[in-house]
Amino acid sequence: MGYKCHVVALLLFVSGILASPLLKKDDDFTIRIVHTNDMHARFEETSKLSTACTPENSKAGKCYGGFARIATLVRQARAQGPTLFLNAGDTYQGTVWYNVYKWVAPAVFLNLLKPDAISLGNHEFDDGVEGLIPFLNNVTFPVVTSNLNLTLQPNLRNTKLENSTVLVVGDRKIGVIGYLTPETKILSTTEQVIFKDEVESIREEAEKLKGQGVDILIALGHSGYETDKKIAKEVEDIDLVIGGHTNTFLYKGTPPDSEVPEGYYPTAIIQKSGRKVYVVQAYAYTKYLGNFSVSFNASGEVTNIEGNPILVDSSVEQAEDVQAKIKEMRKPIDDLTTKEVGKTRVLLDGDSKNCRRKECNLGNLICDALIDYYASLYLAKDGWTDAAIAVQNSGSIRTSITRARENTVTRGDIIGVLPFGNVIQLISMTGEQILSMLEWSVYNLNNRTSTGNLFGAFLQYGGLQVEYDETRPQNSRVVSVQVQCANCSIPRYSELQRNATYKVLVNDFIAKGGDGFHMLEGLKATSLGVTTADVLEWYFKKHSPVHTGVEWRISYTCDKTDKCLKEMTVETQENQEIEENHENHRNHGTAYQVTDMMVLLPILLQLLII
């Protein structure tokens, strides 16, 4: 009996050693990795659909996510053993928090979470390089992105941005290599940053780290699930790929909530050599925390991996220090989101499924506001305006405005629709250039982005009536264009003249060639000095209650059958669902006024002392 007891004790002792993180390199090394991506300024808890959580739902325990809950889970994981916390980009943009605080809020709250490394996302460039540099200079963790050539952007070279970082856990070195989709050049404002191929850049950095004795390599980045799998397939030295950008939900087994898995977590990719490389993402908006344990042998090869994303629901406590920081910073948010600017009698449809494919009434409203605002400034006596055309890229329209709260529209609602702070420009264009612009609007009409979305280059407009034939080849889909007259006593429409010159109101993003509108680059532009959001607020104050409809400004060649008419009708059951889904949605955006920031500067400076 005594002999058996000693054997059992010995076995327990040995098993304890094997379970210990302090292993010799000859033994398998196990580490837990938790990860997030596409958090999109969801610093506070959210609704089931990742919109703003109402006080009623919060009290009822029906809310999800938020940085305070992520902090709790990350800290619990670290207390249990060797753990890395990694973030795959797009912490910027998505709620009024970002509108008010810009880079400061992501820096403040990520510093509280203490990630071991993060990559950049495309939205980190939304305020240009100057909006990214202070973030990089004020965070307390490595930021990695390997496929950027910064030769022409030296101010970014003098920041904490690196190709990779090496993390030491026990006696093992773990290399984390960053990457970012080259689509960022179109999706955001990257100035002189040059993007290189992700696969080649990661391969080059991996070879360098291998030469330095780093035998465990993780690719961490923001290019989408398909590119993540390509990296796993083609970069020989990579062990794990932790991605973002496509908000991909992966899960093994029965999912815990309404999200439908697009694949297994983790997704196993087999390379030509027979090696398996594993790909993960963690959906978006802080609703899930990616979570897996992985074991490596002495050569740095994966011997075991298992896990699943954790649903971050109300059962997870909110970390008190993070909640305290949220409370400290909340007043300017409340002031902005509760400021009433007008009313609407109708659902203002900004859903991407509509606005990126056909005319939508919110697009009409925005363009009408631009034309009306400019006409109010026009002092000449030879007509009602000299700029009777306005265009708005649908990718900049981010959500709808519903009729909830007794039809009230707030500044926060407008920011949710127009979060990018784009400034209005007046440009002169020939009819030929307008045709080129309209052709580009429908160039990718039947294609999808790497995130699976319709292209945001599709234009909404005022002062134009355009017919397209989507069955024609690209660059020949415009059938007819009617233009509203300027400098006329009675506004009316007539056929576009290719050689005539027209003044057009656009935002500065597409004026600089954003969303692929390169035909606008180099055209002389005069800034009106106000953002699209400012003008929309002005319009609501002047014209409330609004009741803008769909007016066949955009049409497609068809036989006018019931099927065709049904496809072109916005007020369908789909829009009823949109209104239901957005009834609590009041908390998105980034547009701001200079006066807003002047008031907030002292607050921002204090918040940097964490």
Coordinates of C-alpha atoms in Angstrom, one line a residue:
M1 CA 0.0 0.0 0.0
G2 CA 2.8 2.4 0.9
Y3 CA 4.6 1.5 -2.4
K4 CA 1.5 2.4 -4.4
C5 CA 1.1 5.7 -2.5
H6 CA 4.7 6.6 -3.4
V7 CA 4.1 5.8 -7.0
V8 CA 1.0 7.9 -7.2
A9 CA 2.8 10.8 -5.5
L10 CA 5.6 10.5 -8.0
L11 CA 3.3 10.4 -10.9
L12 CA 1.5 13.5 -9.6
F13 CA 4.8 15.3 -9.2
V14 CA 6.0 14.4 -12.7
S15 CA 2.6 15.5 -14.2
G16 CA 2.9 18.8 -12.3
I17 CA 6.3 19.4 -13.9
L18 CA 5.0 18.6 -17.3
A19 CA 2.1 21.0 -16.8
S20 CA 4.5 23.8 -15.7
P21 CA 5.1 26.7 -18.1
L22 CA 8.8 26.6 -17.1
L23 CA 9.8 23.9 -19.5
K24 CA 13.1 23.1 -21.1
K25 CA 13.1 23.7 -24.9
D26 CA 13.3 20.0 -25.5
D27 CA 9.7 19.7 -24.1
D28 CA 6.4 20.8 -25.7
F29 CA 5.6 24.5 -25.0
T30 CA 2.0 25.4 -24.4
I31 CA 0.6 29.0 -24.5
R32 CA -2.8 30.5 -24.5
I33 CA -3.6 33.2 -27.1
V34 CA -6.6 35.5 -26.8
H35 CA -7.3 38.0 -29.6
T36 CA -9.6 40.6 -31.0
N37 CA -10.1 42.4 -34.3
D38 CA -12.4 45.1 -35.7
M39 CA -13.3 46.5 -32.3
H40 CA -14.5 49.7 -34.0
A41 CA -14.6 52.0 -31.0
R42 CA -17.0 49.8 -29.0
F43 CA -15.5 51.0 -25.8
E44 CA -18.8 50.7 -24.0
E45 CA -21.1 47.6 -24.0
T46 CA -23.3 47.2 -27.0
S47 CA -26.7 45.7 -28.1
K48 CA -27.1 42.2 -29.5
L49 CA -26.5 43.8 -33.0
S50 CA -23.4 45.7 -31.7
T51 CA -25.2 49.1 -31.8
A52 CA -25.6 51.3 -28.7
C53 CA -26.9 49.4 -25.6
T54 CA -29.9 51.2 -24.0
P55 CA -30.0 51.7 -20.2
E56 CA -33.0 49.4 -20.1
N57 CA -31.2 46.5 -21.8
S58 CA -28.1 47.1 -19.7
K59 CA -30.2 46.7 -16.5
A60 CA -31.8 43.6 -17.9
G61 CA -28.5 42.0 -18.7
K62 CA -29.1 42.0 -22.5
C63 CA -25.9 43.8 -23.5
Y64 CA -22.6 42.5 -24.9
G65 CA -18.9 43.3 -25.2
G66 CA -17.2 46.5 -24.4
F67 CA -13.6 47.0 -23.4
A68 CA -14.4 46.6 -19.7
R69 CA -15.5 43.0 -20.3
I70 CA -12.6 42.3 -22.6
A71 CA -10.3 43.5 -19.9
T72 CA -11.8 41.1 -17.4
L73 CA -11.3 38.1 -19.7
V74 CA -7.8 39.0 -20.7
R75 CA -6.7 39.5 -17.1
Q76 CA -8.3 36.2 -16.1
A77 CA -6.4 34.4 -18.9
R78 CA -3.1 36.0 -17.9
A79 CA -3.7 35.0 -14.3
Q80 CA -4.1 31.3 -15.3
G81 CA -0.8 30.9 -17.2
P82 CA 1.3 32.1 -20.1
T83 CA -0.9 34.1 -22.3
L84 CA -0.6 36.5 -25.3
F85 CA -3.2 39.1 -26.1
L86 CA -3.1 40.2 -29.7
N87 CA -5.2 42.7 -31.7
A88 CA -5.6 42.6 -35.5
G89 CA -6.6 46.3 -36.2
D90 CA -9.5 48.6 -36.7
T91 CA -9.9 49.9 -33.2
Y92 CA -10.5 53.3 -34.8
Q93 CA -13.9 54.4 -36.1
G94 CA -17.4 53.3 -35.6
T95 CA -19.0 55.2 -32.7
V96 CA -19.4 58.7 -31.5
W97 CA -16.5 58.0 -29.1
Y98 CA -14.2 58.2 -32.0
N99 CA -15.8 61.3 -33.3
V100 CA -15.2 63.1 -30.1
Y101 CA -11.8 61.8 -29.1
K102 CA -10.2 60.6 -32.3
W103 CA -7.0 58.7 -31.7
V104 CA -7.0 59.5 -28.0
A105 CA -9.8 57.0 -27.0
P106 CA -8.2 54.0 -28.8
A107 CA -4.8 54.8 -27.2
V108 CA -6.3 55.3 -23.7
F109 CA -8.4 52.1 -23.7
L110 CA -5.9 49.8 -25.5
N111 CA -3.3 50.9 -23.0
L112 CA -5.6 49.7 -20.2
L113 CA -6.0 46.3 -22.0
K114 CA -2.2 46.0 -22.4
P115 CA -2.0 43.9 -25.6
D116 CA 1.3 42.2 -26.3
A117 CA 1.1 43.5 -29.9
I118 CA -1.4 44.9 -32.4
S119 CA -1.5 45.4 -36.2
L120 CA -2.9 48.4 -38.0
G121 CA -6.3 48.2 -39.7
N122 CA -7.4 50.3 -42.7
H123 CA -9.5 52.6 -40.5
E124 CA -6.4 53.6 -38.5
F125 CA -5.7 55.8 -41.6
D126 CA -9.1 57.5 -41.7
D127 CA -7.7 60.7 -40.4
G128 CA -4.6 60.4 -42.6
V129 CA -1.1 59.9 -41.4
E130 CA -1.3 62.8 -39.0
G131 CA -4.2 61.1 -37.3
L132 CA -2.2 57.9 -36.8
I133 CA 1.2 59.3 -35.6
P134 CA 0.0 60.5 -32.2
F135 CA -1.6 57.2 -31.5
L136 CA 1.6 55.4 -32.4
N137 CA 3.6 57.7 -30.1
N138 CA 1.3 57.3 -27.1
V139 CA 0.6 53.6 -26.9
T140 CA 2.6 51.3 -24.6
F141 CA 2.8 48.2 -26.8
P142 CA 4.3 47.2 -30.1
V143 CA 2.4 48.0 -33.4
V144 CA 3.4 45.9 -36.3
T145 CA 2.8 46.0 -40.1
S146 CA 5.4 44.6 -42.4
N147 CA 4.1 45.4 -45.9
L148 CA 4.4 49.2 -45.9
N149 CA 7.1 51.1 -47.7
L150 CA 7.5 54.4 -45.8
T151 CA 10.2 55.9 -47.9
L152 CA 8.0 58.7 -49.1
Q153 CA 6.3 59.1 -45.6
P154 CA 9.3 59.6 -43.3
N155 CA 7.2 61.0 -40.4
L156 CA 5.7 57.5 -40.0
R157 CA 9.2 56.0 -39.9
N158 CA 10.0 57.9 -36.8
T159 CA 7.2 56.2 -34.7
K160 CA 6.8 52.9 -32.9
L161 CA 5.6 51.2 -36.1
E162 CA 7.7 48.1 -36.9
N163 CA 7.6 45.2 -39.3
S164 CA 7.5 42.7 -36.4
T165 CA 8.2 42.2 -32.7
V166 CA 9.7 39.4 -30.7
L167 CA 8.0 38.3 -27.5
V168 CA 9.8 36.2 -25.0
V169 CA 7.8 33.7 -23.0
G170 CA 9.8 31.5 -20.7
D171 CA 12.8 30.4 -22.8
R172 CA 10.9 30.6 -26.1
K173 CA 10.9 33.5 -28.6
I174 CA 7.7 34.2 -30.5
G175 CA 7.8 36.5 -33.5
V176 CA 4.7 38.5 -34.4
I177 CA 4.7 39.9 -38.0
G178 CA 2.1 42.4 -39.0
Y179 CA 0.3 43.0 -42.3
L180 CA -2.4 45.3 -43.7
T181 CA -4.6 45.1 -46.8
P182 CA -3.4 47.1 -49.8
E183 CA -7.1 48.0 -50.3
T184 CA -6.4 50.6 -47.6
K185 CA -5.0 52.8 -50.3
I186 CA -8.6 53.1 -51.7
L187 CA -10.6 52.7 -48.5
S188 CA -8.8 55.3 -46.4
T189 CA -6.3 58.2 -46.6
T190 CA -2.8 56.8 -46.7
E191 CA -1.0 59.7 -48.4
Q192 CA 2.4 58.6 -49.6
V193 CA 2.5 55.2 -47.9
I194 CA 3.2 52.4 -50.5
F195 CA 1.7 49.0 -49.9
K196 CA 3.5 45.8 -50.7
D197 CA 2.2 42.3 -51.2
E198 CA 1.3 40.7 -47.9
V199 CA 2.7 37.2 -48.6
E200 CA 6.1 38.4 -49.9
S201 CA 6.5 40.9 -47.0
I202 CA 5.6 38.3 -44.3
R203 CA 7.8 35.7 -45.9
E204 CA 10.8 38.1 -46.0
E205 CA 10.3 39.1 -42.3
A206 CA 9.8 35.5 -41.3
E207 CA 13.1 34.4 -42.8
K208 CA 14.8 37.3 -41.0
L209 CA 13.4 36.3 -37.6
K210 CA 14.2 32.6 -38.2
G211 CA 17.8 33.7 -38.8
Q212 CA 17.7 35.3 -35.4
G213 CA 16.6 32.1 -33.6
V214 CA 12.9 32.8 -33.5
D215 CA 11.2 29.5 -34.1
I216 CA 7.5 30.3 -33.4
L217 CA 6.0 32.8 -35.9
I218 CA 2.6 34.4 -35.9
A219 CA 1.2 36.6 -38.7
L220 CA -1.1 39.2 -37.2
G221 CA -3.0 41.5 -39.6
H222 CA -5.9 43.0 -41.3
S223 CA -6.5 41.8 -44.8
G224 CA -9.5 39.5 -44.6
Y225 CA -10.2 35.8 -44.2
E226 CA -9.3 34.8 -47.8
T227 CA -6.0 36.5 -47.6
D228 CA -5.4 35.1 -44.1
K229 CA -5.8 31.6 -45.6
K230 CA -3.5 32.5 -48.5
I231 CA -0.8 33.6 -46.1
A232 CA -1.2 30.4 -44.2
K233 CA -0.9 28.4 -47.4
E234 CA 2.1 30.2 -49.0
V235 CA 4.4 31.5 -46.2
E236 CA 6.4 28.4 -45.2
D237 CA 7.7 29.5 -41.8
I238 CA 4.4 30.8 -40.4
D239 CA 2.7 28.8 -37.6
L240 CA -0.5 30.8 -36.9
V241 CA -2.4 33.5 -38.7
I242 CA -4.6 35.9 -36.6
G243 CA -6.7 38.1 -38.8
G244 CA -9.3 40.7 -39.2
H245 CA -11.0 43.1 -41.7
T246 CA -13.8 40.7 -42.8
N247 CA -15.4 40.4 -39.3
T248 CA -15.4 36.6 -39.9
F249 CA -17.0 34.5 -37.3
L250 CA -15.4 31.0 -36.9
Y251 CA -16.6 28.4 -34.5
K252 CA -16.4 24.7 -33.8
G253 CA -19.6 23.2 -32.6
T254 CA -22.9 24.9 -31.9
P255 CA -22.5 28.7 -31.8
P256 CA -23.5 30.5 -28.6
D257 CA -25.5 33.3 -30.2
S258 CA -27.0 34.4 -33.5
E259 CA -23.8 34.6 -35.6
V260 CA -23.4 31.8 -38.2
P261 CA -19.9 30.4 -38.5
E262 CA -18.1 30.8 -41.9
G263 CA -15.7 28.0 -41.0
Y264 CA -14.0 26.1 -38.2
Y265 CA -12.1 27.7 -35.3
P266 CA -9.3 27.3 -35.9
T267 CA -9.3 26.8 -39.7
A268 CA -6.5 24.4 -40.7
I269 CA -4.6 25.1 -43.9
I270 CA -2.3 22.5 -45.3
Q271 CA 0.9 23.7 -47.1
K272 CA 2.6 21.9 -50.0
S273 CA 5.0 20.4 -47.5
G274 CA 2.2 18.9 -45.5
R275 CA 2.6 21.3 -42.6
K276 CA -0.6 22.6 -41.0
V277 CA -1.0 26.3 -40.4
Y278 CA -4.0 27.6 -38.4
V279 CA -6.1 30.7 -39.1
V280 CA -8.4 32.5 -36.6
Q281 CA -10.6 35.6 -36.5
A282 CA -12.9 36.7 -33.7
Y283 CA -15.9 38.4 -35.5
A284 CA -16.0 42.1 -34.5
Y285 CA -17.2 44.8 -32.2
T286 CA -15.9 43.2 -28.9
K287 CA -18.8 40.7 -29.0
Y288 CA -16.3 37.8 -28.9
L289 CA -12.8 37.2 -27.6
G290 CA -10.8 34.8 -29.7
N291 CA -9.4 32.1 -27.4
F292 CA -7.2 29.0 -28.0
S293 CA -4.3 27.1 -26.5
V294 CA -1.5 25.9 -28.7
S295 CA 1.5 23.6 -28.1
F296 CA 4.8 23.7 -30.0
N297 CA 7.6 21.2 -30.0
A298 CA 11.3 22.0 -29.7
S299 CA 11.4 22.9 -33.4
G300 CA 8.6 25.4 -33.2
E301 CA 6.0 23.1 -34.9
V302 CA 2.4 23.1 -33.7
T303 CA 1.6 19.8 -32.0
N304 CA -1.8 20.6 -30.6
I305 CA -4.3 23.4 -30.9
E306 CA -7.8 23.8 -29.4
G307 CA -10.2 26.5 -28.4
N308 CA -13.2 28.6 -29.4
P309 CA -14.2 32.2 -29.3
I310 CA -15.7 33.3 -26.0
L311 CA -19.1 35.1 -26.2
V312 CA -18.6 38.3 -24.2
D313 CA -22.1 38.6 -22.8
S314 CA -23.5 40.1 -19.6
S315 CA -22.2 37.1 -17.5
V316 CA -18.7 38.6 -17.8
E317 CA -18.1 41.3 -15.2
Q318 CA -16.9 44.7 -16.3
A319 CA -13.5 45.7 -15.0
E320 CA -13.9 48.6 -12.6
D321 CA -10.9 50.6 -13.7
V322 CA -12.1 50.6 -17.4
Q323 CA -15.6 51.5 -16.4
A324 CA -14.2 54.4 -14.3
K325 CA -12.3 55.7 -17.3
I326 CA -15.5 55.4 -19.5
K327 CA -17.4 57.4 -16.9
E328 CA -14.7 60.0 -16.7
M329 CA -14.8 60.5 -20.5
R330 CA -18.6 60.1 -21.0
K331 CA -19.9 63.7 -20.6
P332 CA -18.9 65.0 -24.1
I333 CA -20.4 61.9 -25.6
D334 CA -23.7 62.5 -23.8
D335 CA -23.7 66.2 -24.8
L336 CA -23.2 65.3 -28.5
T337 CA -25.6 62.3 -28.8
T338 CA -28.5 64.1 -27.0
K339 CA -28.4 67.3 -29.0
E340 CA -31.6 67.4 -31.1
V341 CA -31.1 69.0 -34.6
G342 CA -34.4 68.1 -36.3
K343 CA -37.0 65.5 -37.1
T344 CA -37.8 63.0 -39.8
R345 CA -41.2 61.7 -40.9
V346 CA -39.7 58.8 -42.8
L347 CA -37.0 56.1 -42.4
L348 CA -33.9 57.5 -43.9
D349 CA -32.4 54.4 -45.5
G350 CA -28.6 54.3 -45.3
D351 CA -28.2 50.5 -45.4
S352 CA -25.3 49.4 -47.6
K353 CA -27.3 46.8 -49.4
N354 CA -29.4 49.6 -50.8
C355 CA -27.2 52.6 -51.1
R356 CA -24.3 50.7 -52.7
R357 CA -26.6 49.3 -55.4
K358 CA -29.4 51.8 -56.1
E359 CA -30.8 55.1 -55.2
C360 CA -31.6 55.5 -51.4
N361 CA -33.4 58.4 -49.8
L362 CA -30.7 59.1 -47.3
G363 CA -28.3 59.6 -50.2
N364 CA -30.8 61.9 -51.8
L365 CA -31.1 63.9 -48.6
I366 CA -27.4 64.4 -48.2
C367 CA -26.9 65.6 -51.8
D368 CA -29.9 67.9 -51.5
A369 CA -28.5 69.3 -48.4
L370 CA -25.2 70.1 -50.1
I371 CA -26.9 71.8 -53.0
D372 CA -29.2 73.8 -50.7
Y373 CA -26.4 74.9 -48.4
Y374 CA -24.2 76.1 -51.3
A375 CA -27.2 77.9 -52.9
S376 CA -27.7 79.7 -49.6
L377 CA -24.2 81.2 -49.9
Y378 CA -24.6 82.1 -53.6
L379 CA -24.7 85.9 -54.0
A380 CA -24.8 86.4 -57.8
K381 CA -28.1 87.6 -59.4
D382 CA -28.0 85.6 -62.6
G383 CA -29.6 82.4 -61.3
W384 CA -30.3 80.4 -58.2
T385 CA -26.8 78.8 -57.9
D386 CA -23.8 78.0 -60.0
A387 CA -23.4 74.5 -58.6
A388 CA -26.6 72.4 -59.1
I389 CA -24.9 69.0 -58.8
A390 CA -23.7 67.1 -55.7
V391 CA -22.4 63.5 -55.4
Q392 CA -21.8 61.4 -52.4
N393 CA -19.9 58.0 -52.4
S394 CA -22.1 55.5 -50.8
G395 CA -19.2 54.0 -48.8
S396 CA -19.3 57.1 -46.6
I397 CA -22.9 56.5 -45.6
R398 CA -22.6 54.2 -42.7
T399 CA -26.1 53.7 -41.2
S400 CA -29.7 54.6 -41.4
I401 CA -31.7 57.2 -39.3
T402 CA -34.9 55.6 -38.1
R403 CA -38.1 57.1 -36.7
A404 CA -37.5 56.0 -33.2
R405 CA -37.7 58.5 -30.3
E406 CA -40.7 60.4 -31.7
N407 CA -39.0 61.1 -35.0
T408 CA -36.2 63.0 -33.3
V409 CA -32.8 63.3 -35.1
T410 CA -29.7 64.1 -33.0
R411 CA -26.2 65.2 -33.8
G412 CA -25.2 61.7 -32.8
D413 CA -27.5 60.3 -35.5
I414 CA -25.9 62.5 -38.1
I415 CA -22.4 61.5 -37.0
G416 CA -23.5 57.8 -37.2
V417 CA -24.4 58.4 -40.9
L418 CA -21.3 60.5 -41.8
P419 CA -18.5 59.5 -39.5
F420 CA -15.5 60.4 -41.5
G421 CA -15.3 64.2 -41.1
N422 CA -15.1 64.8 -44.8
V423 CA -15.0 68.5 -45.9
I424 CA -17.0 69.7 -48.9
Q425 CA -15.2 70.7 -52.0
L426 CA -16.4 72.6 -55.1
I427 CA -14.8 71.4 -58.3
S428 CA -15.3 72.2 -62.0
M429 CA -15.8 69.3 -64.3
T430 CA -16.5 68.8 -68.0
G431 CA -19.4 66.7 -69.1
E432 CA -16.8 64.1 -70.3
Q433 CA -15.3 64.0 -66.8
I434 CA -18.7 63.6 -65.2
L435 CA -19.4 60.6 -67.6
S436 CA -16.1 59.0 -66.5
M437 CA -17.0 59.6 -62.8
L438 CA -20.5 58.0 -63.4
E439 CA -18.9 55.0 -65.2
W440 CA -16.6 54.4 -62.3
S441 CA -19.6 54.5 -59.9
V442 CA -20.9 51.3 -61.5
Y443 CA -17.6 49.8 -62.6
N444 CA -17.7 47.2 -59.8
L445 CA -21.5 47.0 -59.7
N446 CA -21.7 43.2 -59.8
N447 CA -18.5 42.6 -57.8
R448 CA -17.7 42.4 -54.1
T449 CA -14.8 43.7 -52.0
S450 CA -12.5 41.3 -50.0
T451 CA -14.9 41.8 -47.1
G452 CA -17.8 40.5 -49.1
N453 CA -19.5 44.0 -49.3
L454 CA -20.7 45.9 -52.3
F455 CA -18.3 48.6 -53.4
G456 CA -18.6 52.0 -51.7
A457 CA -17.7 53.9 -54.9
F458 CA -21.4 53.7 -56.1
L459 CA -22.6 57.3 -56.1
Q460 CA -25.7 58.9 -54.8
Y461 CA -26.4 62.3 -56.3
G462 CA -28.5 65.4 -56.5
G463 CA -29.0 67.4 -59.7
L464 CA -28.5 64.3 -61.9
Q465 CA -30.8 61.7 -63.4
V466 CA -28.8 58.8 -64.7
E467 CA -29.9 55.6 -66.5
Y468 CA -27.4 52.6 -66.4
D469 CA -27.4 49.3 -68.3
E470 CA -25.6 46.8 -66.0
T471 CA -25.5 44.2 -68.7
R472 CA -23.1 46.3 -70.8
P473 CA -19.3 45.9 -70.4
Q474 CA -17.5 48.1 -67.8
N475 CA -16.9 51.7 -68.9
S476 CA -20.0 51.7 -71.2
R477 CA -22.8 51.3 -68.8
V478 CA -24.1 54.9 -68.7
V479 CA -27.1 55.1 -71.0
S480 CA -28.3 58.6 -70.4
V481 CA -27.6 61.6 -68.1
Q482 CA -29.9 64.5 -67.4
V483 CA -28.4 67.5 -65.6
Q484 CA -30.1 70.1 -63.5
C485 CA -29.4 73.6 -64.7
A486 CA -27.6 76.3 -62.8
N487 CA -27.7 80.0 -63.5
C488 CA -31.3 79.5 -64.6
S489 CA -34.5 81.1 -63.4
I490 CA -36.4 77.8 -63.1
P491 CA -34.4 74.7 -62.3
R492 CA -35.0 72.0 -64.9
Y493 CA -33.2 69.0 -66.4
S494 CA -31.6 68.7 -69.8
E495 CA -29.1 66.3 -71.5
L496 CA -25.5 66.4 -70.3
Q497 CA -23.2 68.1 -72.8
R498 CA -19.8 66.5 -73.0
N499 CA -17.9 69.7 -73.7
A500 CA -19.7 71.9 -71.2
T501 CA -18.3 72.8 -67.8
Y502 CA -20.3 72.1 -64.6
K503 CA -19.6 72.9 -61.0
V504 CA -20.0 69.9 -58.7
L505 CA -20.1 69.5 -54.9
V506 CA -18.1 66.5 -53.6
N507 CA -16.4 65.5 -50.4
D508 CA -12.6 65.8 -50.1
F509 CA -12.1 62.0 -49.9
I510 CA -13.2 61.4 -53.5
A511 CA -11.8 64.7 -54.6
K512 CA -8.4 63.3 -53.8
G513 CA -9.1 60.1 -55.7
G514 CA -10.5 58.0 -52.9
D515 CA -12.6 55.0 -53.7
G516 CA -10.9 54.9 -57.1
F517 CA -12.1 58.3 -58.4
H518 CA -8.7 59.1 -59.9
M519 CA -10.4 61.2 -62.6
L520 CA -11.0 63.8 -59.9
E521 CA -7.4 64.0 -58.7
G522 CA -5.7 67.2 -59.9
L523 CA -8.9 69.1 -60.6
K524 CA -9.0 72.5 -59.0
A525 CA -11.0 72.3 -55.8
T526 CA -12.3 75.0 -53.5
S527 CA -13.0 74.0 -49.9
L528 CA -16.2 75.2 -48.4
G529 CA -14.6 74.7 -44.9
V530 CA -17.5 72.6 -43.5
T531 CA -18.0 68.9 -43.2
T532 CA -20.8 66.9 -44.8
A533 CA -22.2 66.2 -41.3
D534 CA -22.2 69.9 -40.5
V535 CA -24.3 70.7 -43.7
L536 CA -26.7 67.8 -43.0
E537 CA -27.3 69.2 -39.5
W538 CA -27.9 72.7 -41.0
Y539 CA -30.4 71.2 -43.4
F540 CA -32.3 69.4 -40.7
K541 CA -32.6 72.6 -38.7
K542 CA -33.9 74.4 -41.7
H543 CA -36.3 71.9 -43.2
S544 CA -37.6 69.6 -40.4
P545 CA -39.5 67.5 -40.4
V546 CA -37.9 65.9 -43.5
H547 CA -39.7 63.4 -45.7
T548 CA -37.3 62.7 -48.5
G549 CA -38.2 59.9 -50.9
V550 CA -36.8 58.0 -53.8
E551 CA -37.2 59.9 -57.1
W552 CA -35.7 57.7 -59.8
R553 CA -32.5 59.8 -59.9
I554 CA -30.9 56.4 -60.5
S555 CA -32.5 53.8 -62.9
Y556 CA -31.5 50.7 -64.8
T557 CA -32.4 49.8 -68.3
C558 CA -35.1 47.2 -68.1
D559 CA -38.6 46.4 -69.5
K560 CA -40.4 48.1 -66.6
T561 CA -42.0 44.8 -65.5
D562 CA -43.2 44.3 -62.0
K563 CA -39.9 42.4 -61.3
C564 CA -37.8 45.4 -62.4
L565 CA -40.0 47.9 -60.5
K566 CA -39.8 45.7 -57.4
E567 CA -36.0 45.7 -57.5
M568 CA -35.9 49.5 -57.7
T569 CA -38.3 50.1 -54.8
V570 CA -36.8 51.0 -51.5
E571 CA -39.8 50.8 -49.3
T572 CA -40.0 47.0 -49.0
Q573 CA -40.0 44.5 -46.2
E574 CA -36.2 44.8 -46.2
N575 CA -36.5 48.4 -45.1
Q576 CA -38.9 47.5 -42.3
E577 CA -36.3 45.1 -41.0
I578 CA -33.7 47.8 -41.3
E579 CA -35.8 50.1 -39.2
E580 CA -36.3 47.4 -36.6
N581 CA -32.6 46.5 -36.5
H582 CA -31.6 50.2 -36.1
E583 CA -34.1 51.3 -33.5
N584 CA -31.5 51.6 -30.9
H585 CA -28.7 52.7 -33.2
R586 CA -27.7 56.2 -32.2
N587 CA -24.0 55.9 -31.5
H588 CA -21.7 55.9 -34.6
G589 CA -19.4 58.4 -36.1
T590 CA -16.4 60.7 -36.5
A591 CA -17.4 64.0 -38.1
Y592 CA -16.6 67.0 -35.8
Q593 CA -16.4 70.7 -35.7
V594 CA -13.3 72.7 -34.9
T595 CA -15.0 74.3 -32.0
D596 CA -15.8 70.8 -30.6
M597 CA -12.1 70.0 -30.5
M598 CA -11.1 73.3 -29.0
V599 CA -13.3 72.7 -26.1
L600 CA -12.0 69.2 -25.7
L601 CA -8.3 69.8 -26.0
P602 CA -7.7 70.2 -22.2
I603 CA -9.6 67.0 -21.6
L604 CA -7.6 65.1 -24.2
L605 CA -4.3 66.2 -22.8
Q606 CA -5.3 65.0 -19.3
L607 CA -6.4 61.6 -20.6
L608 CA -3.0 60.9 -22.0
I609 CA -1.7 60.6 -18.4
I610 CA -2.8 57.1 -17.7

